[in-house]
Short mmCIF file of C-alpha atoms in Angstrom, two decimals:
data_model
loop_
_atom_site.label_atom_id
_atom_site.label_comp_id
_atom_site.label_asym_id
_atom_site.label_seq_id
_atom_site.Cartn_x
_atom_site.Cartn_y
_atom_site.Cartn_z
CA UNK A 1 0.72 34.59 21.77
CA UNK A 2 -2.91 33.59 21.22
CA UNK A 3 -5.15 36.17 19.63
CA UNK A 4 -8.84 35.77 18.73
CA UNK A 5 -10.39 38.41 16.47
CA UNK A 6 -14.19 38.34 16.16
CA UNK A 7 -14.20 34.56 16.18
CA UNK A 8 -17.50 32.73 15.79
CA UNK A 9 -18.04 29.03 15.45
CA UNK A 10 -21.32 27.55 14.34
CA UNK A 11 -21.55 23.78 14.12
CA UNK A 12 -23.43 22.05 11.32
CA UNK A 13 -27.00 21.96 12.55
CA UNK A 14 -26.94 25.55 13.68
CA UNK A 15 -25.54 25.36 17.21
CA UNK A 16 -23.45 28.47 17.84
CA UNK A 17 -20.62 27.48 20.16
CA UNK A 18 -18.69 30.76 20.00
CA UNK A 19 -20.02 34.22 19.21
CA UNK A 20 -17.74 37.15 18.30
CA UNK A 21 -14.97 36.22 20.70
CA UNK A 22 -12.03 38.62 21.11
CA UNK A 23 -9.08 38.20 23.43
CA UNK A 24 -5.30 38.18 23.48
CA UNK A 25 -3.04 36.07 25.66
CA UNK A 26 0.44 37.61 25.76
CA UNK A 27 3.60 35.53 25.30
CA UNK A 28 4.68 34.10 28.63
CA UNK A 29 1.26 34.71 30.16
CA UNK A 30 -0.74 32.17 32.13
CA UNK A 31 -4.51 32.43 31.97
CA UNK A 32 -7.59 30.47 32.93
CA UNK A 33 -10.59 29.97 30.73
CA UNK A 34 -13.80 29.32 32.57
CA UNK A 35 -17.54 29.02 32.10
CA UNK A 36 -20.29 26.48 32.48
CA UNK A 37 -20.36 23.25 30.56
CA UNK A 38 -21.33 24.03 26.99
CA UNK A 39 -20.19 27.65 27.24
CA UNK A 40 -17.64 27.03 24.49
CA UNK A 41 -14.40 26.40 26.42
CA UNK A 42 -13.57 23.20 24.59
CA UNK A 43 -14.49 24.69 21.22
CA UNK A 44 -12.15 27.60 21.89
CA UNK A 45 -9.26 25.25 22.66
CA UNK A 46 -10.10 23.09 19.65
CA UNK A 47 -9.80 26.15 17.44
CA UNK A 48 -6.30 26.80 18.76
CA UNK A 49 -5.31 23.13 18.34
CA UNK A 50 -6.77 23.23 14.81
CA UNK A 51 -9.19 20.40 15.44
CA UNK A 52 -11.81 22.84 14.20
CA UNK A 53 -11.76 25.89 11.98
CA UNK A 54 -13.68 29.05 12.94
CA UNK A 55 -16.79 29.88 10.94
CA UNK A 56 -15.84 33.56 10.88
CA UNK A 57 -13.02 35.63 12.37
CA UNK A 58 -9.30 35.04 12.78
CA UNK A 59 -7.24 33.00 15.21
CA UNK A 60 -3.59 33.99 15.44
CA UNK A 61 -0.76 32.18 17.18
CA UNK A 62 2.46 34.15 17.55
CA UNK A 63 1.14 36.50 14.86
CA UNK A 64 0.47 33.70 12.35
CA UNK A 65 -3.05 33.53 10.97
CA UNK A 66 -4.27 29.95 11.30
CA UNK A 67 -6.50 30.43 8.28
CA UNK A 68 -3.36 30.28 6.15
CA UNK A 69 -2.35 26.91 7.55
CA UNK A 70 -3.18 24.12 5.11
CA UNK A 71 -4.41 20.70 6.17
CA UNK A 72 -0.98 19.25 5.54
CA UNK A 73 0.65 21.83 7.83
CA UNK A 74 -1.62 21.15 10.80
CA UNK A 75 0.66 18.47 12.32
CA UNK A 76 3.53 20.95 12.42
CA UNK A 77 1.34 23.49 14.21
CA UNK A 78 0.37 20.88 16.78
CA UNK A 79 4.03 20.16 17.49
CA UNK A 80 4.32 23.69 18.82
CA UNK A 81 1.34 23.31 21.13
CA UNK A 82 1.36 21.02 24.14
CA UNK A 83 -2.18 19.77 24.68
CA UNK A 84 -3.48 18.22 27.87
CA UNK A 85 -6.89 16.59 28.17
CA UNK A 86 -9.23 15.70 31.00
CA UNK A 87 -9.12 12.06 29.95
CA UNK A 88 -5.35 12.42 29.34
CA UNK A 89 -5.54 10.38 26.08
CA UNK A 90 -2.72 8.00 26.87
CA UNK A 91 -2.14 4.82 24.88
CA UNK A 92 -3.04 2.12 27.37
CA UNK A 93 -1.09 -0.66 25.67
CA UNK A 94 2.16 1.32 25.65
CA UNK A 95 4.52 2.03 28.54
CA UNK A 96 4.86 5.48 30.09
CA UNK A 97 8.19 5.77 28.26
CA UNK A 98 6.60 5.03 24.88
CA UNK A 99 3.69 7.38 25.56
CA UNK A 100 5.86 10.33 26.51
CA UNK A 101 8.39 9.64 23.74
CA UNK A 102 5.69 9.67 21.03
CA UNK A 103 5.95 13.40 20.12
CA UNK A 104 9.75 13.10 19.91
CA UNK A 105 9.71 9.97 17.73
CA UNK A 106 7.25 11.72 15.43
CA UNK A 107 9.70 14.60 15.10
CA UNK A 108 12.45 12.17 14.09
CA UNK A 109 14.35 11.51 17.30
CA UNK A 110 15.85 8.08 17.88
CA UNK A 111 14.54 6.28 20.96
CA UNK A 112 17.99 6.70 22.49
CA UNK A 113 17.88 10.49 22.23
CA UNK A 114 14.24 10.63 23.19
CA UNK A 115 14.88 8.63 26.35
CA UNK A 116 16.93 11.38 27.98
CA UNK A 117 14.26 13.98 27.34
CA UNK A 118 11.48 11.63 28.43
CA UNK A 119 13.38 10.97 31.65
CA UNK A 120 13.76 14.73 32.23
CA UNK A 121 10.09 15.42 31.53
CA UNK A 122 8.98 12.64 33.86
CA UNK A 123 11.34 13.87 36.61
CA UNK A 124 9.73 17.26 36.21
CA UNK A 125 6.25 15.85 36.92
CA UNK A 126 7.56 13.60 39.70
CA UNK A 127 7.29 10.27 37.88
CA UNK A 128 10.97 9.65 37.17
CA UNK A 129 10.73 6.07 38.40
CA UNK A 130 7.65 5.06 36.41
CA UNK A 131 9.24 4.76 32.94
CA UNK A 132 8.45 1.06 32.54
CA UNK A 133 4.94 1.20 33.98
CA UNK A 134 1.77 0.98 31.94
CA UNK A 135 -0.81 3.76 32.42
CA UNK A 136 -3.25 1.26 33.94
CA UNK A 137 -0.84 0.73 36.83
CA UNK A 138 -0.90 4.43 37.74
CA UNK A 139 -3.40 6.51 39.72
CA UNK A 140 -5.58 9.13 38.04
CA UNK A 141 -3.32 11.97 39.16
CA UNK A 142 -0.25 10.13 37.92
CA UNK A 143 -1.87 9.41 34.56
CA UNK A 144 -2.68 13.10 34.21
CA UNK A 145 0.95 13.93 34.96
CA UNK A 146 2.11 11.48 32.29
CA UNK A 147 -0.17 13.40 29.92
CA UNK A 148 1.51 16.63 30.99
CA UNK A 149 4.97 15.11 30.53
CA UNK A 150 3.99 14.11 26.99
CA UNK A 151 2.73 17.64 26.29
CA UNK A 152 5.95 19.32 27.46
CA UNK A 153 8.53 16.77 26.33
CA UNK A 154 9.34 18.64 23.12
CA UNK A 155 9.31 21.97 24.94
CA UNK A 156 6.47 23.72 23.13
CA UNK A 157 6.14 27.48 23.65
CA UNK A 158 2.42 27.09 24.28
CA UNK A 159 0.48 24.78 26.58
CA UNK A 160 -3.27 24.19 26.39
CA UNK A 161 -5.09 22.24 29.06
CA UNK A 162 -8.74 21.17 28.88
CA UNK A 163 -10.08 20.45 32.38
CA UNK A 164 -6.74 19.00 33.51
CA UNK A 165 -7.96 18.66 37.09
CA UNK A 166 -11.44 17.42 36.24
CA UNK A 167 -11.12 14.05 37.92
CA UNK A 168 -8.75 14.98 40.73
CA UNK A 169 -9.20 15.96 44.38
CA UNK A 170 -8.31 19.55 45.40
CA UNK A 171 -4.86 18.67 46.72
CA UNK A 172 -3.85 16.86 43.50
CA UNK A 173 -5.43 19.62 41.44
CA UNK A 174 -3.26 22.17 43.20
CA UNK A 175 -0.16 20.10 42.45
CA UNK A 176 -1.06 19.97 38.78
CA UNK A 177 -1.62 23.74 38.66
CA UNK A 178 1.72 24.23 40.42
CA UNK A 179 3.30 22.24 37.59
CA UNK A 180 1.79 24.58 35.04
CA UNK A 181 3.11 27.52 37.05
CA UNK A 182 6.60 26.02 36.87
CA UNK A 183 6.39 25.77 33.08
CA UNK A 184 5.01 29.30 32.90
CA UNK A 185 7.99 30.55 34.90
CA UNK A 186 10.39 29.38 32.18
CA UNK A 187 8.47 31.36 29.58
CA UNK A 188 5.80 28.95 28.32
CA UNK A 189 2.39 30.52 27.64
CA UNK A 190 -0.33 28.53 29.37
CA UNK A 191 -4.10 28.51 28.84
CA UNK A 192 -6.12 26.29 31.17
CA UNK A 193 -9.81 25.64 30.66
CA UNK A 194 -11.56 24.67 33.88
CA UNK A 195 -14.89 25.11 35.62
CA UNK A 196 -13.24 24.62 39.02
CA UNK A 197 -13.86 28.17 40.26
CA UNK A 198 -12.50 27.38 43.71
CA UNK A 199 -9.17 26.54 42.15
CA UNK A 200 -9.07 29.75 40.14
CA UNK A 201 -10.04 31.78 43.18
CA UNK A 202 -6.86 30.73 44.94
CA UNK A 203 -4.68 31.87 42.05
CA UNK A 204 -3.96 35.38 40.87
CA UNK A 205 -4.17 34.82 37.19
CA UNK A 206 -6.12 36.39 34.44
CA UNK A 207 -9.42 34.61 33.91
CA UNK A 208 -11.37 34.61 30.68
CA UNK A 209 -15.03 33.78 31.23
CA UNK A 210 -17.29 32.41 28.54
CA UNK A 211 -21.06 32.35 28.74
CA UNK A 212 -23.16 30.87 25.96
CA UNK A 213 -20.37 31.42 23.48
CA UNK A 214 -19.63 35.02 24.44
CA UNK A 215 -16.63 36.34 26.33
CA UNK A 216 -18.24 38.08 29.29
CA UNK A 217 -15.14 38.71 31.41
CA UNK A 218 -11.58 39.16 30.25
CA UNK A 219 -9.26 39.84 33.16
CA UNK A 220 -8.61 39.30 36.82
CA UNK A 221 -11.72 38.56 38.78
CA UNK A 222 -11.23 41.23 41.47
CA UNK A 223 -14.23 40.13 43.48
CA UNK A 224 -12.76 36.70 44.03
CA UNK A 225 -9.26 37.76 45.05
CA UNK B 1 10.59 22.50 11.59
CA UNK B 2 8.38 25.03 13.24
CA UNK B 3 5.78 26.95 11.30
CA UNK B 4 4.70 29.32 14.02
CA UNK B 5 7.87 29.94 15.94
CA UNK B 6 10.84 30.78 13.75
CA UNK B 7 13.17 30.98 16.72
CA UNK B 8 12.45 27.47 17.94
CA UNK B 9 15.23 25.97 15.84
CA UNK B 10 18.00 28.09 17.34
CA UNK B 11 17.01 28.85 20.92
CA UNK B 12 19.32 27.69 23.70
CA UNK B 13 16.91 25.18 25.17
CA UNK B 14 15.33 24.28 21.86
CA UNK B 15 15.05 21.15 19.82
CA UNK B 16 18.07 20.62 17.59
CA UNK B 17 18.50 17.91 14.97
CA UNK B 18 20.84 18.33 11.98
CA UNK B 19 19.61 17.75 8.45
CA UNK B 20 21.94 14.78 7.88
CA UNK B 21 20.73 13.30 11.12
CA UNK B 22 17.14 13.78 10.07
CA UNK B 23 17.78 12.00 6.77
CA UNK B 24 19.57 9.15 8.51
CA UNK B 25 16.80 8.86 11.05
CA UNK B 26 14.28 8.78 8.24
CA UNK B 27 15.76 5.51 6.98
CA UNK B 28 16.30 4.14 10.45
CA UNK B 29 12.65 4.86 11.18
CA UNK B 30 11.56 3.13 8.00
CA UNK B 31 13.51 0.05 9.01
CA UNK B 32 12.14 0.20 12.53
CA UNK B 33 8.59 0.56 11.31
CA UNK B 34 9.04 -2.27 8.82
CA UNK B 35 10.25 -4.54 11.60
CA UNK B 36 7.52 -3.29 13.94
CA UNK B 37 4.87 -4.07 11.32
CA UNK B 38 6.30 -7.56 10.94
CA UNK B 39 6.17 -7.97 14.71
CA UNK B 40 2.54 -6.91 14.69
CA UNK B 41 1.79 -9.54 12.03
CA UNK B 42 3.59 -12.25 14.00
CA UNK B 43 1.43 -11.39 17.01
CA UNK B 44 -1.67 -12.47 15.12
CA UNK B 45 -0.20 -15.26 12.98
CA UNK B 46 -3.45 -16.92 11.93
CA UNK B 47 -5.19 -13.76 10.73
CA UNK B 48 -2.05 -12.57 8.94
CA UNK B 49 -1.44 -15.93 7.31
CA UNK B 50 -4.99 -16.05 5.99
CA UNK B 51 -4.60 -12.72 4.22
CA UNK B 52 -1.20 -13.79 2.90
CA UNK B 53 -2.64 -17.09 1.69
CA UNK B 54 -5.47 -15.30 -0.13
CA UNK B 55 -2.88 -13.12 -1.84
CA UNK B 56 -0.60 -16.04 -2.66
CA UNK B 57 -3.27 -18.44 -3.86
CA UNK B 58 -4.91 -15.75 -5.97
CA UNK B 59 -1.60 -15.34 -7.79
CA UNK B 60 -1.11 -19.09 -8.10
CA UNK B 61 -3.84 -19.54 -10.70
CA UNK B 62 -2.55 -16.95 -13.18
CA UNK B 63 1.02 -18.10 -12.54
CA UNK B 64 0.11 -21.70 -13.31
CA UNK B 65 -1.87 -20.74 -16.38
CA UNK B 66 1.11 -18.72 -17.50
CA UNK B 67 3.40 -21.71 -17.10
CA UNK B 68 1.00 -23.91 -19.03
CA UNK B 69 0.73 -21.34 -21.83
CA UNK B 70 4.50 -20.98 -21.90
CA UNK B 71 4.99 -24.73 -22.23
CA UNK B 72 2.32 -25.06 -24.90
CA UNK B 73 3.99 -22.30 -26.85
CA UNK B 74 7.35 -24.05 -26.75
CA UNK B 75 5.69 -27.22 -28.00
CA UNK B 76 3.91 -25.25 -30.72
CA UNK B 77 7.20 -23.72 -31.81
CA UNK B 78 8.74 -27.19 -32.13
CA UNK B 79 5.90 -28.46 -34.31
CA UNK B 80 5.77 -25.34 -36.38
CA UNK B 81 9.38 -25.78 -37.41
CA UNK B 82 8.68 -29.25 -38.80
CA UNK B 83 6.87 -27.72 -41.76
CA UNK B 84 6.23 -29.88 -44.75
CA UNK B 85 5.16 -28.79 -48.22
CA UNK B 86 2.78 -30.98 -50.13
CA UNK B 87 3.06 -30.73 -53.95
CA UNK B 88 0.19 -31.97 -56.12
CA UNK B 89 1.61 -32.62 -59.61
CA UNK B 90 -0.27 -32.24 -62.86
CA UNK B 91 -2.14 -35.44 -63.76
CA UNK B 92 -1.02 -35.40 -67.40
CA UNK B 93 2.66 -36.00 -66.57
CA UNK B 94 4.30 -39.26 -67.54
CA UNK B 95 6.08 -41.33 -64.93
CA UNK B 96 9.37 -40.35 -66.51
CA UNK B 97 8.60 -36.65 -66.11
CA UNK B 98 7.58 -37.13 -62.48
CA UNK B 99 10.82 -38.98 -61.70
CA UNK B 100 12.91 -36.27 -63.38
CA UNK B 101 11.12 -33.50 -61.53
CA UNK B 102 11.56 -35.35 -58.26
CA UNK B 103 15.30 -35.71 -58.79
CA UNK B 104 15.62 -32.09 -59.91
CA UNK B 105 14.04 -30.52 -56.85
CA UNK B 106 15.80 -32.95 -54.52
CA UNK B 107 19.06 -31.34 -55.68
CA UNK B 108 17.93 -27.92 -54.44
CA UNK B 109 19.98 -26.64 -51.50
CA UNK B 110 16.84 -25.62 -49.63
CA UNK B 111 15.32 -29.06 -49.63
CA UNK B 112 16.23 -31.77 -47.20
CA UNK B 113 14.13 -34.63 -48.47
CA UNK B 114 11.49 -35.43 -51.05
CA UNK B 115 9.01 -38.24 -50.56
CA UNK B 116 7.01 -39.53 -53.49
CA UNK B 117 3.50 -40.94 -53.19
CA UNK B 118 2.53 -42.20 -56.61
CA UNK B 119 -1.06 -41.92 -57.74
CA UNK B 120 -1.68 -45.67 -57.94
CA UNK B 121 -0.69 -46.14 -54.30
CA UNK B 122 -2.79 -43.09 -53.41
CA UNK B 123 -5.82 -44.58 -55.11
CA UNK B 124 -5.40 -47.91 -53.35
CA UNK B 125 -5.17 -46.19 -50.03
CA UNK B 126 -8.21 -44.08 -50.74
CA UNK B 127 -10.20 -47.08 -51.87
CA UNK B 128 -9.41 -48.83 -48.64
CA UNK B 129 -10.11 -45.99 -46.25
CA UNK B 130 -13.07 -44.25 -47.87
CA UNK B 131 -15.36 -47.15 -48.73
CA UNK B 132 -16.01 -45.73 -52.22
CA UNK B 133 -14.39 -48.78 -53.79
CA UNK B 134 -17.06 -49.59 -56.34
CA UNK B 135 -17.65 -45.96 -57.23
CA UNK B 136 -13.95 -45.59 -57.96
CA UNK B 137 -14.00 -48.66 -60.20
CA UNK B 138 -16.58 -46.87 -62.33
CA UNK B 139 -14.11 -44.09 -63.13
CA UNK B 140 -12.33 -44.37 -66.48
CA UNK B 141 -8.91 -43.54 -65.02
CA UNK B 142 -7.18 -42.55 -61.79
CA UNK B 143 -8.26 -39.01 -60.86
CA UNK B 144 -5.60 -38.61 -58.17
CA UNK B 145 -2.38 -36.72 -58.86
CA UNK B 146 1.10 -37.78 -57.91
CA UNK B 147 2.06 -36.22 -54.62
CA UNK B 148 5.49 -35.09 -53.45
CA UNK B 149 6.05 -34.32 -49.79
CA UNK B 150 8.92 -31.86 -49.50
CA UNK B 151 10.76 -31.27 -46.25
CA UNK B 152 12.83 -28.06 -46.27
CA UNK B 153 16.29 -28.00 -44.69
CA UNK B 154 16.30 -27.07 -40.97
CA UNK B 155 17.25 -23.42 -41.54
CA UNK B 156 14.32 -22.91 -43.94
CA UNK B 157 11.71 -24.49 -41.75
CA UNK B 158 10.32 -21.31 -40.24
CA UNK B 159 7.03 -20.09 -41.55
CA UNK B 160 8.31 -17.24 -43.77
CA UNK B 161 11.04 -19.25 -45.53
CA UNK B 162 8.70 -22.16 -46.03
CA UNK B 163 6.18 -19.81 -47.62
CA UNK B 164 8.87 -18.47 -49.98
CA UNK B 165 9.88 -21.98 -50.96
CA UNK B 166 6.25 -22.82 -51.54
CA UNK B 167 5.91 -19.90 -53.94
CA UNK B 168 9.00 -20.98 -55.87
CA UNK B 169 7.76 -24.56 -56.19
CA UNK B 170 4.35 -23.34 -57.33
CA UNK B 171 6.04 -21.70 -60.31
CA UNK B 172 7.40 -25.03 -61.52
CA UNK B 173 5.70 -26.29 -64.67
CA UNK B 174 4.99 -29.73 -63.25
CA UNK B 175 3.23 -28.47 -60.11
CA UNK B 176 -0.55 -28.08 -60.19
CA UNK B 177 -0.96 -27.06 -56.62
CA UNK B 178 1.17 -26.75 -53.51
CA UNK B 179 0.16 -26.52 -49.93
CA UNK B 180 2.01 -25.67 -46.82
CA UNK B 181 -0.14 -27.24 -44.17
CA UNK B 182 -0.35 -24.38 -41.75
CA UNK B 183 -4.04 -24.66 -40.94
CA UNK B 184 -3.62 -26.77 -37.88
CA UNK B 185 -0.73 -24.57 -36.79
CA UNK B 186 -2.99 -21.56 -37.11
CA UNK B 187 -5.62 -23.36 -35.08
CA UNK B 188 -3.07 -24.13 -32.41
CA UNK B 189 -1.96 -20.51 -32.46
CA UNK B 190 -5.57 -19.37 -32.06
CA UNK B 191 -5.99 -21.75 -29.14
CA UNK B 192 -2.83 -20.41 -27.56
CA UNK B 193 -4.13 -16.87 -27.99
CA UNK B 194 -7.36 -17.91 -26.34
CA UNK B 195 -5.47 -19.39 -23.40
CA UNK B 196 -3.28 -16.29 -23.16
CA UNK B 197 -6.21 -13.85 -23.29
CA UNK B 198 -8.14 -15.90 -20.78
CA UNK B 199 -5.11 -15.98 -18.56
CA UNK B 200 -4.72 -12.19 -18.81
CA UNK B 201 -8.37 -11.52 -18.05
CA UNK B 202 -8.34 -13.92 -15.15
CA UNK B 203 -5.10 -12.46 -13.84
CA UNK B 204 -6.53 -8.93 -13.92
CA UNK B 205 -9.67 -10.06 -12.07
CA UNK B 206 -7.73 -11.94 -9.43
CA UNK B 207 -5.29 -9.07 -8.93
CA UNK B 208 -8.21 -6.70 -8.44
CA UNK B 209 -9.67 -9.09 -5.89
CA UNK B 210 -6.33 -9.21 -4.09
CA UNK B 211 -6.13 -5.42 -3.92
CA UNK B 212 -9.65 -5.24 -2.49
CA UNK B 213 -9.01 -7.96 0.06
CA UNK B 214 -5.75 -6.44 1.26
CA UNK B 215 -7.38 -3.01 1.31
CA UNK B 216 -10.23 -4.30 3.44
CA UNK B 217 -7.89 -6.05 5.87
CA UNK B 218 -5.84 -2.89 6.27
CA UNK B 219 -9.01 -0.87 6.74
CA UNK B 220 -9.98 -3.14 9.64
CA UNK B 221 -6.47 -2.71 11.07
CA UNK B 222 -6.81 1.06 10.85
CA UNK B 223 -10.21 1.02 12.54
CA UNK B 224 -8.93 -1.10 15.41
CA UNK B 225 -6.22 1.51 16.00
CA UNK B 226 -8.48 4.50 15.78
CA UNK B 227 -7.70 5.81 19.25
CA UNK B 228 -3.99 5.46 18.77
CA UNK B 229 -4.13 7.29 15.44
CA UNK B 230 -6.14 10.07 17.02
CA UNK B 231 -3.58 10.53 19.78
CA UNK B 232 -0.75 10.50 17.28
CA UNK B 233 -2.47 13.21 15.27
CA UNK B 234 -2.97 15.27 18.43
CA UNK B 235 0.74 15.28 19.18
CA UNK B 236 1.62 16.29 15.63
CA UNK B 237 2.04 13.15 13.56
CA UNK B 238 1.67 13.67 9.81
CA UNK B 239 -0.58 11.37 7.80
CA UNK B 240 2.53 9.96 6.13
CA UNK B 241 4.01 8.97 9.49
CA UNK B 242 0.79 7.26 10.57
CA UNK B 243 0.39 5.50 7.22
CA UNK B 244 3.84 3.99 7.11
CA UNK B 245 3.29 0.98 9.40
CA UNK B 246 0.13 0.07 7.49
CA UNK B 247 1.94 0.30 4.17
CA UNK B 248 4.66 -1.98 5.52
CA UNK B 249 1.98 -4.41 6.63
CA UNK B 250 0.74 -4.48 3.02
CA UNK B 251 4.30 -5.05 1.79
CA UNK B 252 4.78 -7.95 4.20
CA UNK B 253 1.52 -9.49 3.03
CA UNK B 254 2.99 -9.38 -0.47
CA UNK B 255 6.40 -10.72 0.53
CA UNK B 256 4.96 -13.78 2.23
CA UNK B 257 2.06 -14.10 -0.23
CA UNK B 258 4.57 -14.21 -3.10
CA UNK B 259 6.43 -17.10 -1.49
CA UNK B 260 3.12 -18.90 -0.97
CA UNK B 261 2.38 -18.36 -4.69
CA UNK B 262 5.74 -19.97 -5.63
CA UNK B 263 5.13 -22.98 -3.47
CA UNK B 264 1.54 -23.43 -4.58
CA UNK B 265 2.48 -23.06 -8.25
CA UNK B 266 5.27 -25.62 -7.92
CA UNK B 267 2.88 -27.97 -6.13
CA UNK B 268 0.20 -27.55 -8.77
CA UNK B 269 2.69 -28.15 -11.61
CA UNK B 270 3.99 -31.24 -9.87
CA UNK B 271 0.40 -32.41 -9.59
CA UNK B 272 -0.44 -31.97 -13.31
CA UNK B 273 2.97 -33.07 -14.60
CA UNK B 274 2.00 -36.74 -14.54
CA UNK B 275 -1.11 -36.08 -16.61
CA UNK B 276 0.82 -33.88 -19.06
CA UNK B 277 3.49 -36.52 -19.60
CA UNK B 278 0.80 -39.12 -20.21
CA UNK B 279 -0.70 -36.92 -22.91
CA UNK B 280 2.62 -36.19 -24.60
CA UNK B 281 3.62 -39.85 -24.53
CA UNK B 282 0.54 -40.59 -26.60
CA UNK B 283 2.00 -38.24 -29.20
CA UNK B 284 5.33 -40.02 -28.79
CA UNK B 285 7.15 -36.80 -28.13
CA UNK B 286 9.78 -36.04 -25.55
CA UNK B 287 8.39 -33.40 -23.26
CA UNK B 288 9.55 -31.66 -20.15
CA UNK B 289 7.23 -29.36 -18.19
CA UNK B 290 9.22 -26.20 -17.41
CA UNK B 291 8.28 -24.44 -14.15
CA UNK B 292 8.75 -20.79 -13.27
CA UNK B 293 12.21 -19.49 -14.11
CA UNK B 294 14.10 -17.41 -11.56
CA UNK B 295 13.18 -14.16 -13.35
CA UNK B 296 9.54 -15.19 -13.49
CA UNK B 297 9.58 -16.00 -9.79
CA UNK B 298 10.89 -12.50 -9.15
CA UNK B 299 8.08 -11.08 -11.28
CA UNK B 300 5.49 -13.04 -9.27
CA UNK B 301 7.10 -11.82 -6.06
CA UNK B 302 7.22 -8.23 -7.26
CA UNK B 303 3.60 -8.47 -8.33
CA UNK B 304 2.59 -9.83 -4.92
CA UNK B 305 4.45 -7.05 -3.08
CA UNK B 306 3.03 -4.46 -5.48
CA UNK B 307 -0.53 -5.67 -4.96
CA UNK B 308 -0.08 -5.68 -1.19
CA UNK B 309 1.27 -2.15 -1.33
CA UNK B 310 -1.48 -0.87 -3.65
CA UNK B 311 -4.19 -2.45 -1.50
CA UNK B 312 -2.85 -0.95 1.70
CA UNK B 313 -2.20 2.40 0.02
CA UNK B 314 -5.82 2.68 -1.11
CA UNK B 315 -6.98 1.86 2.40
CA UNK B 316 -4.70 4.30 4.23
CA UNK B 317 -5.34 7.12 1.75
CA UNK B 318 -9.02 6.91 2.44
CA UNK B 319 -9.19 5.98 6.10
CA UNK B 320 -6.18 7.56 7.84
CA UNK B 321 -7.14 11.00 6.56
CA UNK B 322 -10.72 10.52 7.71
CA UNK B 323 -9.75 9.97 11.34
CA UNK B 324 -9.61 13.38 12.96
CA UNK B 325 -8.96 14.01 16.64
CA UNK B 326 -11.93 15.17 18.69
#
């Protein structure tokens, strides 16, 4: 589903964020991406979401080389990828309904049609009764779940999450990860970047570890099982 | 439309929207975004009105100048048609010959009226007005010719026909010289051209200013919505989708600005009408100051909307594309 071939990323100024990274996440797989701050986790996700282009190497999604995607096509790529952020990136002056409906409206749904799907997505994350609320009125965990609802509302085959549990306590974090597991069970590929090693230790998923831009571990961390 | 996942269109649980539906929704969305942009403007009425007023008032000056030029031209056309030909007859003609010639040309179908100013009367008048009285007395005889003032019939009063008539009269034996007094008409025409060119130059400058002002206002709008635009890009919005509300904002600026231009032009014309009538009364002519016609109002409106759209288009082209999600 996601394939990196010898990918390096050097930022203007000379900082090398990724160095010769190779890995392959299979369709329907769920994997964690870990490493210290600055190890290149965010850069790796940004390359998949096409917010950056690699300096060298190839990134493939579902067999399609992202180098062949033009600037104009990037929005259509992003519609296939649900992205979740640590700071959830909600629009604070819009209701939960409007926030979650945004990807659908962009694709050309009417609000009427979008509403049903928004309702379903919010039910899924346990916020079915918060349609009319503004993000400010919700707790941090709830805001993060609104972000997840927005990412899955158009049923993308691929979910990326950048530190989705960064601001949450362990119990809430576990709930969020459980949500990702639910999506994974219906066939969505999931890649979660986190430095919460305790959280990963409790799960039996493949873990990709980055250190100073290099992939130093690509598989289950047996020692931590 | 999925670039990466061909099967997404047909899968059981997948997104499905028919092509017709998409097209229909495209227009519905346009309408919704137009209304939403209007709503946004109404939320900040003072700021929006100021931009609209700048647009409208900037168009008022060229519109008013245009109306003034148009009216002057209609007046010029009226005067131009009242062409008169002045014939200076040879000085060696006897009075009998002059009278015969006068009667002969008065019979011509092209000529409405012939007025005779005999040389004795001409001399008396000149003596009175010039102050050369004694110098004239020293002359052995009257140096002035008899003068005939010929008015062509109405259908021959345009410039070309009058010129042709002038040529024909010049060929008459009795005529020494003939003049169609077009000099002052040419001067008026030159003045009109000056006004028109000035009006064009000014209009171009003001329109450029309007485009820049609208562009800057839209740029500020875009910057204040930076975060929102970033989020929209993250969830897959195309530049075109993000631009649309801003373009509609520009259009609304033009729609309201155009109406402001109408009102301000009408007001300005009403204001100067009194002065214009005073001037024309001195020339003892009936005059009516024509305002903008319906078609011209539409042109002003279209221009206002066009300028609003161009201004906002320049702003979104440059600034929406430059906002990239981080």
